[in-house]
Amino acid sequence: MVESHEEATSDELHRDFKPRQVFMFSIACAIGTGLIIGSGSALAAGGPGSLLIAYIAIGIAVFFVMTALGEMAAFLPMNKGFGGYASRMVDPAFGFATGWNYFFKYIIAAPTNLTAAGLIIQYWRPDLNVGIWVAVFAIMAIFINCLNVRWIGEVEFCASVVKVVVLVTLILTCFIISMGGNPHHQRTGFGYWNEPGAFAEYILKGPKGRFLGWWACMCQACFSYTGTEVVGMTFGETPNPRKNVPRAIRQTFWRITVFYVLAIVVVGMTVPYNSKELVKATSKSTSAAASPFVVAILLAGIHTMPGVINAGLLIFTLSAASSDIYCASRSLYGLARDGQAPEITGRTLKNGSPVFAVATASVFMALGFLNSSKSASTVFGYFVSLVTPFSVLNWMAILLSHLSFRRALVVQGIPLKALPYTSWMQPWGSYYALFIAFLVLIFNGYDAFVGKGFVARTFVLKYLGPVLFGLNCAWWKLYKRTKRVKAADMDLITGRQEDEIWQAEMSSHLKSG
């Protein structure tokens, strides 16, 4: 019995993430090229008003996704990823589809960021093929993910510091420019909201065009917020999750407010959506030149910062590629622990690294070499189109798991006071976020139908994710004949049984209730 116990626990992840690393890891995953670069194309499509509304609407939804995850993770900390919660609280088939969807999302996101890193290098060395840098940076990311989690956390901590410094610098610079602190001494303020205006027309003319412009901003905002929920993947390797999980979740609100909304406000103050420089940059580049922040700086007559910003963006993409492999490997590890993936991918080294899961996830970095036969920027666009629906499906899985979790609490008579963490406006916030996510998922591929006629390639890229999710769910349900987890039968004990503090609190709440 002793040997079997040791064997069972030898493949567990280590809780070696430090609280400061968890906090900064969440920033590292949340701030990426979607905000710094992708917001430029959204600004050109919808204008500053549409962009701000979209970022606020999606930001609120993402905040509720995070608080939903926080309630579950603080109460039942698991090392099986989001698929583990979906299996336990909805249906094992739903958990199977969720876990594999998360894996698919990040094995696509990794070559996306590797390609972006190569494109950024081309800012200085356009004579070198992007594939060279895909190989170099892939090796770096794989090496980092084979280390103990505390070293992964330290690398991401340092990268996060760089990200915060770069983004804060960009926000302050754009604000100073809009207030007249530029070589032209021109104070724009919110002038661009009046001329050319707050809302741009996209594809069509008139009100329909302005609506499509806003919806383009909504879809792009989803891509920008991709990764905010990734901090949930660290909870299985975080000490004292009852304390550290709520702290990480609460900090999400301030990240959204400061890093996203404020950044979008200052961009709208410094760059007109019809700027020729912006339109040209976003249509031909995915390096720093396409960033609306860089366009704002160049329009102000400052020509020394783009190279510095490009260096910062290189850190952004390399950090993102490393965290992509981390998330993909932990998702695969969780699937293996639930018997939904090859058993070998659930094994770890003595340092706690799920090396076989890391190796499996790393194989798909080779997708970055597709740019050898296609334009790198075109391949980048394909990957972005795939990532967004995968991400929205992840959010929906978390929200549906949370709503089932809340129902089970009511049915089993467990008071909310017994939870280590409860959030404001829940479960209504989860319903709001689920509604927004559903709309984005269904209408994300609008551009395949509107404009120049039906575009089959766009349609496939935008709706491949939902189709794969549905097929995985249906196949596992038929193969294993799984049943939906009823609220009365949901396991809300395993994982808390050895928590004497929680048992004492639970007994006290039940007696007083």
PDB file of N, CA, C and O in Angstrom, residues 193-232:
ATOM      1  N   TRP A 193     -12.440  62.478 -31.236  1.00  0.00           N
ATOM      2  CA  TRP A 193     -13.772  61.909 -31.034  1.00  0.00           C
ATOM      3  C   TRP A 193     -14.824  62.734 -31.788  1.00  0.00           C
ATOM      4  O   TRP A 193     -15.910  62.234 -32.092  1.00  0.00           O
ATOM      5  N   ASN A 194     -14.481  64.004 -32.063  1.00  0.00           N
ATOM      6  CA  ASN A 194     -15.388  64.869 -32.830  1.00  0.00           C
ATOM      7  C   ASN A 194     -15.075  64.843 -34.327  1.00  0.00           C
ATOM      8  O   ASN A 194     -15.966  64.830 -35.171  1.00  0.00           O
ATOM      9  N   GLU A 195     -13.801  64.857 -34.647  1.00  0.00           N
ATOM     10  CA  GLU A 195     -13.374  64.841 -36.047  1.00  0.00           C
ATOM     11  C   GLU A 195     -12.116  63.982 -36.164  1.00  0.00           C
ATOM     12  O   GLU A 195     -11.070  64.339 -35.581  1.00  0.00           O
ATOM     13  N   PRO A 196     -12.186  62.848 -36.811  1.00  0.00           N
ATOM     14  CA  PRO A 196     -13.233  62.345 -37.724  1.00  0.00           C
ATOM     15  C   PRO A 196     -14.460  61.728 -37.042  1.00  0.00           C
ATOM     16  O   PRO A 196     -15.408  61.388 -37.731  1.00  0.00           O
ATOM     17  N   GLY A 197     -14.421  61.540 -35.706  1.00  0.00           N
ATOM     18  CA  GLY A 197     -15.591  61.018 -35.028  1.00  0.00           C
ATOM     19  C   GLY A 197     -15.260  59.833 -34.141  1.00  0.00           C
ATOM     20  O   GLY A 197     -14.165  59.256 -34.208  1.00  0.00           O
ATOM     21  N   ALA A 198     -16.227  59.451 -33.284  1.00  0.00           N
ATOM     22  CA  ALA A 198     -16.012  58.360 -32.334  1.00  0.00           C
ATOM     23  C   ALA A 198     -16.319  56.995 -32.927  1.00  0.00           C
ATOM     24  O   ALA A 198     -15.826  55.976 -32.435  1.00  0.00           O
ATOM     25  N   PHE A 199     -17.153  56.965 -34.001  1.00  0.00           N
ATOM     26  CA  PHE A 199     -17.586  55.681 -34.550  1.00  0.00           C
ATOM     27  C   PHE A 199     -17.298  55.634 -36.051  1.00  0.00           C
ATOM     28  O   PHE A 199     -17.762  56.493 -36.801  1.00  0.00           O
ATOM     29  N   ALA A 200     -16.558  54.625 -36.470  1.00  0.00           N
ATOM     30  CA  ALA A 200     -16.183  54.482 -37.874  1.00  0.00           C
ATOM     31  C   ALA A 200     -17.110  53.498 -38.588  1.00  0.00           C
ATOM     32  O   ALA A 200     -17.733  52.639 -37.953  1.00  0.00           O
ATOM     33  N   GLU A 201     -17.194  53.643 -39.893  1.00  0.00           N
ATOM     34  CA  GLU A 201     -17.953  52.698 -40.712  1.00  0.00           C
ATOM     35  C   GLU A 201     -17.012  51.602 -41.202  1.00  0.00           C
ATOM     36  O   GLU A 201     -15.890  51.882 -41.619  1.00  0.00           O
ATOM     37  N   TYR A 202     -17.489  50.376 -41.142  1.00  0.00           N
ATOM     38  CA  TYR A 202     -16.653  49.232 -41.526  1.00  0.00           C
ATOM     39  C   TYR A 202     -17.424  48.323 -42.481  1.00  0.00           C
ATOM     40  O   TYR A 202     -18.539  47.900 -42.184  1.00  0.00           O
ATOM     41  N   ILE A 203     -16.877  48.051 -43.609  1.00  0.00           N
ATOM     42  CA  ILE A 203     -17.421  47.202 -44.684  1.00  0.00           C
ATOM     43  C   ILE A 203     -18.613  47.865 -45.364  1.00  0.00           C
ATOM     44  O   ILE A 203     -18.634  48.046 -46.577  1.00  0.00           O
ATOM     45  N   LEU A 204     -19.643  48.238 -44.566  1.00  0.00           N
ATOM     46  CA  LEU A 204     -20.841  48.862 -45.119  1.00  0.00           C
ATOM     47  C   LEU A 204     -20.898  50.336 -44.739  1.00  0.00           C
ATOM     48  O   LEU A 204     -20.116  50.793 -43.892  1.00  0.00           O
ATOM     49  N   LYS A 205     -21.815  51.074 -45.316  1.00  0.00           N
ATOM     50  CA  LYS A 205     -21.994  52.491 -45.024  1.00  0.00           C
ATOM     51  C   LYS A 205     -23.166  52.697 -44.055  1.00  0.00           C
ATOM     52  O   LYS A 205     -24.050  51.849 -43.949  1.00  0.00           O
ATOM     53  N   GLY A 206     -23.141  53.850 -43.395  1.00  0.00           N
ATOM     54  CA  GLY A 206     -24.260  54.221 -42.547  1.00  0.00           C
ATOM     55  C   GLY A 206     -24.275  53.488 -41.212  1.00  0.00           C
ATOM     56  O   GLY A 206     -23.252  52.968 -40.750  1.00  0.00           O
ATOM     57  N   PRO A 207     -25.474  53.410 -40.569  1.00  0.00           N
ATOM     58  CA  PRO A 207     -25.595  52.761 -39.254  1.00  0.00           C
ATOM     59  C   PRO A 207     -25.124  51.307 -39.252  1.00  0.00           C
ATOM     60  O   PRO A 207     -24.513  50.856 -38.282  1.00  0.00           O
ATOM     61  N   LYS A 208     -25.408  50.563 -40.338  1.00  0.00           N
ATOM     62  CA  LYS A 208     -24.957  49.178 -40.401  1.00  0.00           C
ATOM     63  C   LYS A 208     -23.437  49.094 -40.391  1.00  0.00           C
ATOM     64  O   LYS A 208     -22.857  48.208 -39.750  1.00  0.00           O
ATOM     65  N   GLY A 209     -22.790  50.027 -41.095  1.00  0.00           N
ATOM     66  CA  GLY A 209     -21.336  50.058 -41.114  1.00  0.00           C
ATOM     67  C   GLY A 209     -20.759  50.370 -39.752  1.00  0.00           C
ATOM     68  O   GLY A 209     -19.752  49.786 -39.336  1.00  0.00           O
ATOM     69  N   ARG A 210     -21.396  51.314 -39.027  1.00  0.00           N
ATOM     70  CA  ARG A 210     -20.912  51.653 -37.682  1.00  0.00           C
ATOM     71  C   ARG A 210     -21.128  50.493 -36.717  1.00  0.00           C
ATOM     72  O   ARG A 210     -20.304  50.260 -35.822  1.00  0.00           O
ATOM     73  N   PHE A 211     -22.250  49.768 -36.890  1.00  0.00           N
ATOM     74  CA  PHE A 211     -22.487  48.585 -36.051  1.00  0.00           C
ATOM     75  C   PHE A 211     -21.421  47.519 -36.307  1.00  0.00           C
ATOM     76  O   PHE A 211     -20.887  46.919 -35.366  1.00  0.00           O
ATOM     77  N   LEU A 212     -21.112  47.280 -37.587  1.00  0.00           N
ATOM     78  CA  LEU A 212     -20.080  46.296 -37.915  1.00  0.00           C
ATOM     79  C   LEU A 212     -18.710  46.729 -37.392  1.00  0.00           C
ATOM     80  O   LEU A 212     -17.895  45.893 -36.996  1.00  0.00           O
ATOM     81  N   GLY A 213     -18.470  48.038 -37.384  1.00  0.00           N
ATOM     82  CA  GLY A 213     -17.227  48.539 -36.821  1.00  0.00           C
ATOM     83  C   GLY A 213     -17.124  48.233 -35.340  1.00  0.00           C
ATOM     84  O   GLY A 213     -16.063  47.819 -34.842  1.00  0.00           O
ATOM     85  N   TRP A 214     -18.244  48.447 -34.632  1.00  0.00           N
ATOM     86  CA  TRP A 214     -18.260  48.125 -33.197  1.00  0.00           C
ATOM     87  C   TRP A 214     -18.085  46.627 -32.976  1.00  0.00           C
ATOM     88  O   TRP A 214     -17.349  46.216 -32.077  1.00  0.00           O
ATOM     89  N   TRP A 215     -18.735  45.812 -33.808  1.00  0.00           N
ATOM     90  CA  TRP A 215     -18.630  44.366 -33.617  1.00  0.00           C
ATOM     91  C   TRP A 215     -17.219  43.865 -33.928  1.00  0.00           C
ATOM     92  O   TRP A 215     -16.734  42.934 -33.286  1.00  0.00           O
ATOM     93  N   ALA A 216     -16.551  44.489 -34.901  1.00  0.00           N
ATOM     94  CA  ALA A 216     -15.156  44.140 -35.164  1.00  0.00           C
ATOM     95  C   ALA A 216     -14.295  44.420 -33.939  1.00  0.00           C
ATOM     96  O   ALA A 216     -13.385  43.648 -33.606  1.00  0.00           O
ATOM     97  N   CYS A 217     -14.603  45.519 -33.244  1.00  0.00           N
ATOM     98  CA  CYS A 217     -13.883  45.850 -32.004  1.00  0.00           C
ATOM     99  C   CYS A 217     -14.170  44.814 -30.915  1.00  0.00           C
ATOM    100  O   CYS A 217     -13.280  44.456 -30.139  1.00  0.00           O
ATOM    101  N   MET A 218     -15.415  44.327 -30.839  1.00  0.00           N
ATOM    102  CA  MET A 218     -15.775  43.319 -29.841  1.00  0.00           C
ATOM    103  C   MET A 218     -14.964  42.040 -30.065  1.00  0.00           C
ATOM    104  O   MET A 218     -14.430  41.447 -29.110  1.00  0.00           O
ATOM    105  N   CYS A 219     -14.876  41.606 -31.314  1.00  0.00           N
ATOM    106  CA  CYS A 219     -14.136  40.380 -31.622  1.00  0.00           C
ATOM    107  C   CYS A 219     -12.647  40.544 -31.340  1.00  0.00           C
ATOM    108  O   CYS A 219     -11.993  39.642 -30.804  1.00  0.00           O
ATOM    109  N   GLN A 220     -12.115  41.712 -31.687  1.00  0.00           N
ATOM    110  CA  GLN A 220     -10.692  41.956 -31.436  1.00  0.00           C
ATOM    111  C   GLN A 220     -10.419  42.055 -29.939  1.00  0.00           C
ATOM    112  O   GLN A 220      -9.377  41.597 -29.457  1.00  0.00           O
ATOM    113  N   ALA A 221     -11.366  42.636 -29.191  1.00  0.00           N
ATOM    114  CA  ALA A 221     -11.193  42.751 -27.743  1.00  0.00           C
ATOM    115  C   ALA A 221     -11.108  41.367 -27.105  1.00  0.00           C
ATOM    116  O   ALA A 221     -10.340  41.154 -26.160  1.00  0.00           O
ATOM    117  N   CYS A 222     -11.885  40.423 -27.618  1.00  0.00           N
ATOM    118  CA  CYS A 222     -11.805  39.055 -27.105  1.00  0.00           C
ATOM    119  C   CYS A 222     -10.405  38.493 -27.285  1.00  0.00           C
ATOM    120  O   CYS A 222      -9.856  37.844 -26.389  1.00  0.00           O
ATOM    121  N   PHE A 223      -9.815  38.730 -28.462  1.00  0.00           N
ATOM    122  CA  PHE A 223      -8.457  38.255 -28.690  1.00  0.00           C
ATOM    123  C   PHE A 223      -7.472  38.942 -27.742  1.00  0.00           C
ATOM    124  O   PHE A 223      -6.540  38.310 -27.228  1.00  0.00           O
ATOM    125  N   SER A 224      -7.679  40.235 -27.483  1.00  0.00           N
ATOM    126  CA  SER A 224      -6.783  40.969 -26.598  1.00  0.00           C
ATOM    127  C   SER A 224      -6.841  40.442 -25.167  1.00  0.00           C
ATOM    128  O   SER A 224      -5.826  40.378 -24.471  1.00  0.00           O
ATOM    129  N   TYR A 225      -8.040  40.078 -24.721  1.00  0.00           N
ATOM    130  CA  TYR A 225      -8.204  39.586 -23.351  1.00  0.00           C
ATOM    131  C   TYR A 225      -7.834  38.117 -23.202  1.00  0.00           C
ATOM    132  O   TYR A 225      -7.830  37.582 -22.089  1.00  0.00           O
ATOM    133  N   THR A 226      -7.540  37.473 -24.319  1.00  0.00           N
ATOM    134  CA  THR A 226      -7.146  36.064 -24.269  1.00  0.00           C
ATOM    135  C   THR A 226      -5.951  35.882 -23.333  1.00  0.00           C
ATOM    136  O   THR A 226      -4.953  36.577 -23.450  1.00  0.00           O
ATOM    137  N   GLY A 227      -6.066  34.936 -22.430  1.00  0.00           N
ATOM    138  CA  GLY A 227      -4.971  34.669 -21.500  1.00  0.00           C
ATOM    139  C   GLY A 227      -5.212  35.202 -20.107  1.00  0.00           C
ATOM    140  O   GLY A 227      -4.509  34.824 -19.166  1.00  0.00           O
ATOM    141  N   THR A 228      -6.209  36.069 -19.934  1.00  0.00           N
ATOM    142  CA  THR A 228      -6.486  36.602 -18.599  1.00  0.00           C
ATOM    143  C   THR A 228      -6.822  35.483 -17.624  1.00  0.00           C
ATOM    144  O   THR A 228      -6.446  35.527 -16.449  1.00  0.00           O
ATOM    145  N   GLU A 229      -7.516  34.452 -18.116  1.00  0.00           N
ATOM    146  CA  GLU A 229      -7.932  33.349 -17.242  1.00  0.00           C
ATOM    147  C   GLU A 229      -6.814  32.355 -16.967  1.00  0.00           C
ATOM    148  O   GLU A 229      -6.969  31.444 -16.149  1.00  0.00           O
ATOM    149  N   VAL A 230      -5.675  32.536 -17.616  1.00  0.00           N
ATOM    150  CA  VAL A 230      -4.595  31.560 -17.516  1.00  0.00           C
ATOM    151  C   VAL A 230      -4.067  31.427 -16.089  1.00  0.00           C
ATOM    152  O   VAL A 230      -3.566  30.368 -15.713  1.00  0.00           O
ATOM    153  N   VAL A 231      -4.215  32.460 -15.274  1.00  0.00           N
ATOM    154  CA  VAL A 231      -3.759  32.369 -13.886  1.00  0.00           C
ATOM    155  C   VAL A 231      -4.423  31.179 -13.199  1.00  0.00           C
ATOM    156  O   VAL A 231      -3.870  30.597 -12.257  1.00  0.00           O
ATOM    157  N   GLY A 232      -5.601  30.773 -13.681  1.00  0.00           N
ATOM    158  CA  GLY A 232      -6.273  29.613 -13.102  1.00  0.00           C
ATOM    159  C   GLY A 232      -5.489  28.328 -13.280  1.00  0.00           C
ATOM    160  O   GLY A 232      -5.653  27.384 -12.500  1.00  0.00           O
TER     161      GLY A 232
END
